[in-house]
Amino acid sequence: MQQDPLVSVIVPVYNVDRYIEECLDSIVKQTYRELQIIVIDDGSTDESNQKVRPYLSDSRVRLIEQVNTGLSGARNTGLGAACGKYVLFVDSDDYLALTAIENLVDLMKKNHADLIRFNGRAFLDGLNEPIKQNNYDFSHRLQEGVKYIDDRFEVNRRTFASPVYLYMVKKEVIEQNNLSFYEGILHEDELFTTQVFLNSRSMTYANAFYYNRRYRENSIMTDQSQERLKQTLDSYLIIFKELEKMYLDKKYSKKQKKLVKRQMLSIYSGLKNSNVNKIEKENKIKKIKGITITDKAYLSIKKIISKPSV
């Protein structure tokens, strides 16, 4: 009897002692048992480490402790330790549906796909009520169980969502293309996911809300302080430059570059709409050379169309 493939679940941890048990419970209690659960304590200063330790009685769970390097560094540590055929990322304040991994592996095996995407449900911390506008539902453009090959770049461009916790990918895609998270920036998923989508030879989709995304006060996604906004601006500038390098790389096809250009426009739009000091923002944006007049016109028209009618 053929053994089920191993899935490496990478969980970076930093000061989430209120949530880490709910997260790990949702992983160790999965109906799919062939798991390598890699927990990276990225220099937590609260009780996170102590709350992880009881889970080490499960032989599938491994705890790696390191000085704080940030989310990218923690995920890269996890990738370095991963031994599974598939890799799945879970943030330590979120949780999975208990049948998620079993169903994802079944669809991956059935379609012999490099990548599988699925839906996510966002909710407010303490309320457990969904935030409809922040849900990730791709069913309007993707069909469950279909194997996307020739059209994978186009469908991923049209349904692009950067969070790495919204897909499971073959580890060989990451290894063979030397993919890793860019360290020292925020919103690193914008770059990493683009690279994963570009280098996956096939993709399929599960129309189910397997991932539960918690929005909490003072998280990276909700912190709107001026310091955080400046970090975001600087991070987006770095991401844009890396995307521009990819766009100019001759190894990528026109279809692939169309996906990259989509991301470049998205990041550029984010830069333009940033709430940091206007003069500082404009001085930095002036240095960007990869956006054409046509691109700017497209963004302007898109902005007008997306405005709600009075």
Coordinates of C-alpha atoms in Angstrom, one line a residue:
M1 CA 0.0 0.0 0.0
Q2 CA 1.4 3.4 -1.1
Q3 CA 2.1 5.7 1.8
D4 CA 0.5 9.1 1.9
P5 CA 2.8 12.0 0.9
L6 CA 4.3 14.0 3.7
V7 CA 3.1 17.6 4.1
S8 CA 5.4 20.2 5.8
V9 CA 3.3 22.8 7.7
I10 CA 5.4 25.9 8.5
V11 CA 4.2 28.0 11.5
P12 CA 6.3 31.1 12.3
V13 CA 5.6 32.3 15.9
Y14 CA 6.2 35.7 17.5
N15 CA 4.3 36.8 20.6
V16 CA 1.0 35.1 19.9
D17 CA 0.5 33.3 23.2
R18 CA -3.2 34.1 23.1
Y19 CA -3.7 32.3 19.8
I20 CA -1.0 29.7 19.2
E21 CA -2.9 26.8 20.9
E22 CA -5.9 27.3 18.7
C23 CA -3.6 27.4 15.7
L24 CA -1.7 24.2 16.6
D25 CA -4.8 22.4 17.6
S26 CA -6.2 22.9 14.1
I27 CA -3.1 21.4 12.6
V28 CA -2.4 18.4 14.9
K29 CA -6.1 17.4 14.8
Q30 CA -6.2 17.3 11.0
T31 CA -7.8 14.3 9.5
Y32 CA -4.7 13.9 7.4
R33 CA -1.9 12.4 9.6
E34 CA 1.3 12.5 7.5
L35 CA 2.4 15.9 8.7
Q36 CA 5.7 17.5 9.5
I37 CA 4.7 20.5 11.7
I38 CA 7.6 23.0 11.9
V39 CA 7.1 25.7 14.5
I40 CA 9.7 28.5 14.4
D41 CA 9.8 30.6 17.6
D42 CA 11.2 33.9 16.2
G43 CA 12.5 35.3 19.5
S44 CA 9.1 35.6 21.3
T45 CA 9.1 37.6 24.5
D46 CA 5.7 36.4 25.8
E47 CA 4.5 32.9 26.8
S48 CA 4.4 31.6 23.2
N49 CA 7.3 29.2 23.6
Q50 CA 5.9 27.6 26.8
K51 CA 2.6 27.1 25.1
V52 CA 4.2 25.3 22.1
R53 CA 6.2 22.9 24.3
P54 CA 3.3 20.5 25.3
Y55 CA 2.8 19.9 21.5
L56 CA 6.3 18.4 21.3
S57 CA 4.9 15.1 22.7
D58 CA 3.5 14.7 19.2
S59 CA 6.4 13.3 17.2
R60 CA 5.3 15.2 14.1
V61 CA 5.9 18.6 15.8
R62 CA 9.3 20.2 15.8
L63 CA 10.2 23.5 17.6
I64 CA 13.0 25.6 16.2
E65 CA 14.1 28.6 18.4
Q66 CA 16.0 31.5 16.9
V67 CA 16.7 35.2 17.6
N68 CA 14.1 37.5 16.0
T69 CA 14.6 37.9 12.3
G70 CA 11.1 38.8 11.2
L71 CA 8.4 36.8 9.4
S72 CA 10.5 36.2 6.2
G73 CA 13.4 34.9 8.2
A74 CA 11.2 32.5 10.2
R75 CA 9.6 31.2 7.1
N76 CA 12.9 30.7 5.5
T77 CA 14.1 28.7 8.5
G78 CA 11.0 26.5 8.1
L79 CA 11.7 26.0 4.4
G80 CA 15.2 24.9 5.3
A81 CA 13.9 22.2 7.6
A82 CA 11.0 21.1 5.4
C83 CA 11.1 17.4 4.2
G84 CA 7.6 17.0 2.8
K85 CA 6.4 16.6 -0.8
Y86 CA 4.1 19.6 -0.2
V87 CA 4.5 22.8 1.8
L88 CA 1.7 24.7 3.6
F89 CA 2.1 28.0 5.5
V90 CA 0.0 28.8 8.5
D91 CA 0.3 32.0 10.5
S92 CA 0.3 31.4 14.2
D93 CA -2.8 33.5 15.0
D94 CA -5.0 31.8 12.4
Y95 CA -6.4 28.3 12.1
L96 CA -7.3 25.6 9.5
A97 CA -10.5 23.7 8.9
L98 CA -9.9 20.1 10.2
T99 CA -10.3 18.4 6.8
A100 CA -8.3 21.0 4.9
I101 CA -5.0 19.1 4.3
E102 CA -6.7 15.8 3.5
N103 CA -8.9 17.3 0.8
L104 CA -6.0 19.4 -0.6
V105 CA -3.7 16.4 -0.9
D106 CA -6.4 14.4 -2.6
L107 CA -7.0 17.1 -5.2
M108 CA -3.2 17.6 -5.7
K109 CA -2.7 13.8 -6.3
K110 CA -5.8 13.5 -8.5
N111 CA -4.6 16.4 -10.8
H112 CA -0.8 15.9 -10.5
A113 CA -0.6 19.6 -9.8
D114 CA 2.3 21.7 -8.6
L115 CA 0.0 24.1 -6.8
I116 CA -3.5 24.2 -5.3
R117 CA -5.3 27.3 -4.2
F118 CA -8.3 27.5 -1.9
N119 CA -10.5 30.1 -0.1
G120 CA -10.0 31.9 3.1
R121 CA -12.4 33.4 5.7
A122 CA -11.4 36.6 7.5
F123 CA -12.8 37.3 11.0
L124 CA -12.4 39.9 13.7
D125 CA -10.5 38.9 16.8
G126 CA -12.8 38.2 19.7
L127 CA -16.0 38.2 17.6
N128 CA -15.4 35.2 15.3
E129 CA -17.7 36.9 12.8
P130 CA -16.7 37.0 9.1
I131 CA -15.5 40.2 7.5
K132 CA -17.2 39.8 4.1
Q133 CA -15.2 42.4 2.3
N134 CA -11.9 40.7 3.3
N135 CA -12.9 37.2 2.4
Y136 CA -10.8 35.4 -0.2
D137 CA -13.3 33.6 -2.4
F138 CA -12.0 32.7 -5.9
S139 CA -15.0 30.7 -7.0
H140 CA -16.2 33.4 -9.4
R141 CA -13.2 32.8 -11.7
L142 CA -11.8 29.4 -10.7
Q143 CA -13.4 26.0 -11.1
E144 CA -12.9 23.3 -8.5
G145 CA -10.8 20.3 -9.7
V146 CA -9.9 21.8 -13.0
K147 CA -6.2 21.4 -13.9
Y148 CA -4.9 24.7 -15.2
I149 CA -1.8 24.4 -17.4
D150 CA -1.6 26.6 -20.5
D151 CA -3.9 29.2 -18.9
R152 CA -2.5 29.1 -15.4
F153 CA -0.7 32.5 -15.6
E154 CA -3.9 34.2 -16.9
V155 CA -6.2 32.8 -14.3
N156 CA -3.7 33.5 -11.5
R157 CA -3.3 37.0 -12.8
R158 CA -7.1 37.6 -12.7
T159 CA -7.5 36.1 -9.3
F160 CA -4.2 37.1 -7.7
A161 CA -4.1 37.1 -3.9
S162 CA -0.7 37.4 -2.3
P163 CA -1.1 35.6 1.1
V164 CA 1.0 32.4 1.1
Y165 CA -1.5 30.7 3.5
L166 CA -4.0 30.5 0.6
Y167 CA -2.2 27.8 -1.3
M168 CA -0.3 24.6 -0.9
V169 CA 2.7 24.0 -3.2
K170 CA 5.0 21.2 -4.1
K171 CA 8.3 21.6 -2.3
E172 CA 10.2 20.9 -5.5
V173 CA 8.8 24.1 -7.1
I174 CA 10.5 26.1 -4.3
E175 CA 13.7 24.1 -4.3
Q176 CA 14.3 23.8 -8.1
N177 CA 13.8 27.6 -8.5
N178 CA 15.7 28.6 -5.4
L179 CA 12.8 30.5 -4.0
S180 CA 12.9 32.2 -0.6
F181 CA 11.3 35.0 1.3
Y182 CA 12.9 38.5 0.9
E183 CA 14.1 39.3 4.4
G184 CA 13.9 42.7 6.1
I185 CA 10.7 43.9 4.5
L186 CA 7.0 43.9 5.1
H187 CA 4.4 42.3 2.7
E188 CA 7.0 39.8 1.5
D189 CA 4.1 37.6 0.2
E190 CA 3.6 40.0 -2.7
L191 CA 7.0 38.9 -4.1
F192 CA 7.1 35.3 -3.0
T193 CA 3.7 34.4 -4.3
T194 CA 4.4 36.0 -7.7
Q195 CA 7.5 33.8 -7.9
V196 CA 5.5 30.6 -6.9
F197 CA 2.8 31.4 -9.6
L198 CA 5.5 32.0 -12.2
N199 CA 7.3 28.7 -11.6
S200 CA 4.4 26.3 -11.0
R201 CA 3.8 24.2 -14.1
S202 CA 0.2 23.5 -13.2
M203 CA -2.4 24.6 -10.8
T204 CA -5.8 23.4 -9.4
Y205 CA -8.4 24.8 -7.0
A206 CA -10.5 23.7 -4.1
N207 CA -13.7 25.7 -3.6
A208 CA -13.8 25.6 0.1
F209 CA -13.0 28.0 3.0
Y210 CA -10.1 26.0 4.5
Y211 CA -8.3 28.9 6.1
N212 CA -9.5 31.2 8.9
R213 CA -7.6 34.6 8.9
R214 CA -7.8 36.5 12.2
Y215 CA -7.6 40.3 12.1
R216 CA -6.4 41.7 15.4
E217 CA -5.3 45.0 16.8
N218 CA -1.6 45.9 16.3
S219 CA -0.9 43.2 13.8
I220 CA 1.2 43.9 10.6
M221 CA -2.0 44.1 8.6
T222 CA -3.9 46.5 10.9
D223 CA -1.2 48.8 12.2
Q224 CA -1.6 52.1 10.5
S225 CA 1.0 54.2 12.5
Q226 CA 3.2 56.6 10.5
E227 CA 6.2 54.4 11.3
R228 CA 4.5 51.3 9.9
L229 CA 3.3 53.2 6.8
K230 CA 6.8 54.3 6.1
Q231 CA 8.1 50.7 6.5
T232 CA 5.3 49.6 4.1
L233 CA 6.3 52.3 1.6
D234 CA 10.0 51.3 1.7
S235 CA 9.1 47.6 1.4
Y236 CA 6.9 48.2 -1.6
L237 CA 9.7 50.1 -3.3
I238 CA 12.0 47.1 -2.8
I239 CA 9.3 44.7 -4.0
F240 CA 8.6 46.8 -7.1
K241 CA 12.3 46.8 -8.0
E242 CA 12.5 43.0 -7.6
L243 CA 9.4 42.6 -9.8
E244 CA 10.9 44.9 -12.4
K245 CA 14.0 42.7 -12.6
M246 CA 11.7 39.7 -13.2
Y247 CA 9.8 41.6 -15.9
L248 CA 13.0 42.4 -17.7
D249 CA 14.4 38.8 -17.4
K250 CA 14.4 37.2 -20.8
K251 CA 13.7 33.7 -19.3
Y252 CA 10.0 34.6 -18.7
S253 CA 7.4 34.3 -21.5
K254 CA 4.9 37.1 -22.5
K255 CA 2.2 35.3 -20.4
Q256 CA 4.4 35.2 -17.4
K257 CA 5.4 38.9 -17.8
K258 CA 1.8 39.9 -18.0
L259 CA 1.4 38.4 -14.5
V260 CA 4.4 40.3 -13.3
K261 CA 3.2 43.5 -14.8
R262 CA -0.1 43.1 -13.0
Q263 CA 1.8 42.9 -9.7
M264 CA 4.0 45.9 -10.7
L265 CA 0.8 48.0 -11.3
S266 CA -0.7 46.8 -8.0
I267 CA 2.4 47.8 -6.0
Y268 CA 2.7 51.1 -7.8
S269 CA -1.0 51.9 -7.1
G270 CA -0.3 51.0 -3.4
L271 CA 2.6 53.4 -3.3
K272 CA 0.6 56.2 -4.9
N273 CA -2.3 55.7 -2.4
S274 CA 0.0 55.5 0.7
N275 CA -0.9 57.9 3.6
V276 CA 2.7 58.8 4.4
N277 CA 4.1 62.3 4.0
K278 CA 3.2 63.5 0.5
I279 CA 6.6 65.1 -0.4
E280 CA 8.6 62.1 0.9
K281 CA 6.3 59.7 -1.0
E282 CA 6.5 61.6 -4.3
N283 CA 10.3 61.9 -4.1
K284 CA 10.6 58.2 -3.7
I285 CA 8.0 57.3 -6.4
K286 CA 9.8 59.6 -8.9
K287 CA 12.7 57.1 -8.9
I288 CA 10.5 54.4 -10.3
K289 CA 11.1 53.9 -14.0
G290 CA 9.2 50.8 -14.9
I291 CA 5.7 52.3 -15.2
T292 CA 4.8 53.7 -18.6
I293 CA 2.4 56.5 -19.6
T294 CA 0.0 53.8 -20.8
D295 CA 0.2 52.1 -17.4
K296 CA -0.6 55.3 -15.6
A297 CA -3.6 55.9 -17.9
Y298 CA -4.8 52.4 -17.2
L299 CA -4.6 52.9 -13.5
S300 CA -6.4 56.3 -13.7
I301 CA -9.3 54.8 -15.7
K302 CA -9.5 51.8 -13.4
K303 CA -9.7 54.2 -10.4
I304 CA -12.5 56.2 -12.0
I305 CA -14.5 53.0 -12.9
S306 CA -14.1 51.6 -9.4
K307 CA -15.5 54.7 -7.7
P308 CA -19.0 54.0 -6.3
S309 CA -21.8 55.9 -8.1
V310 CA -23.6 58.6 -6.1

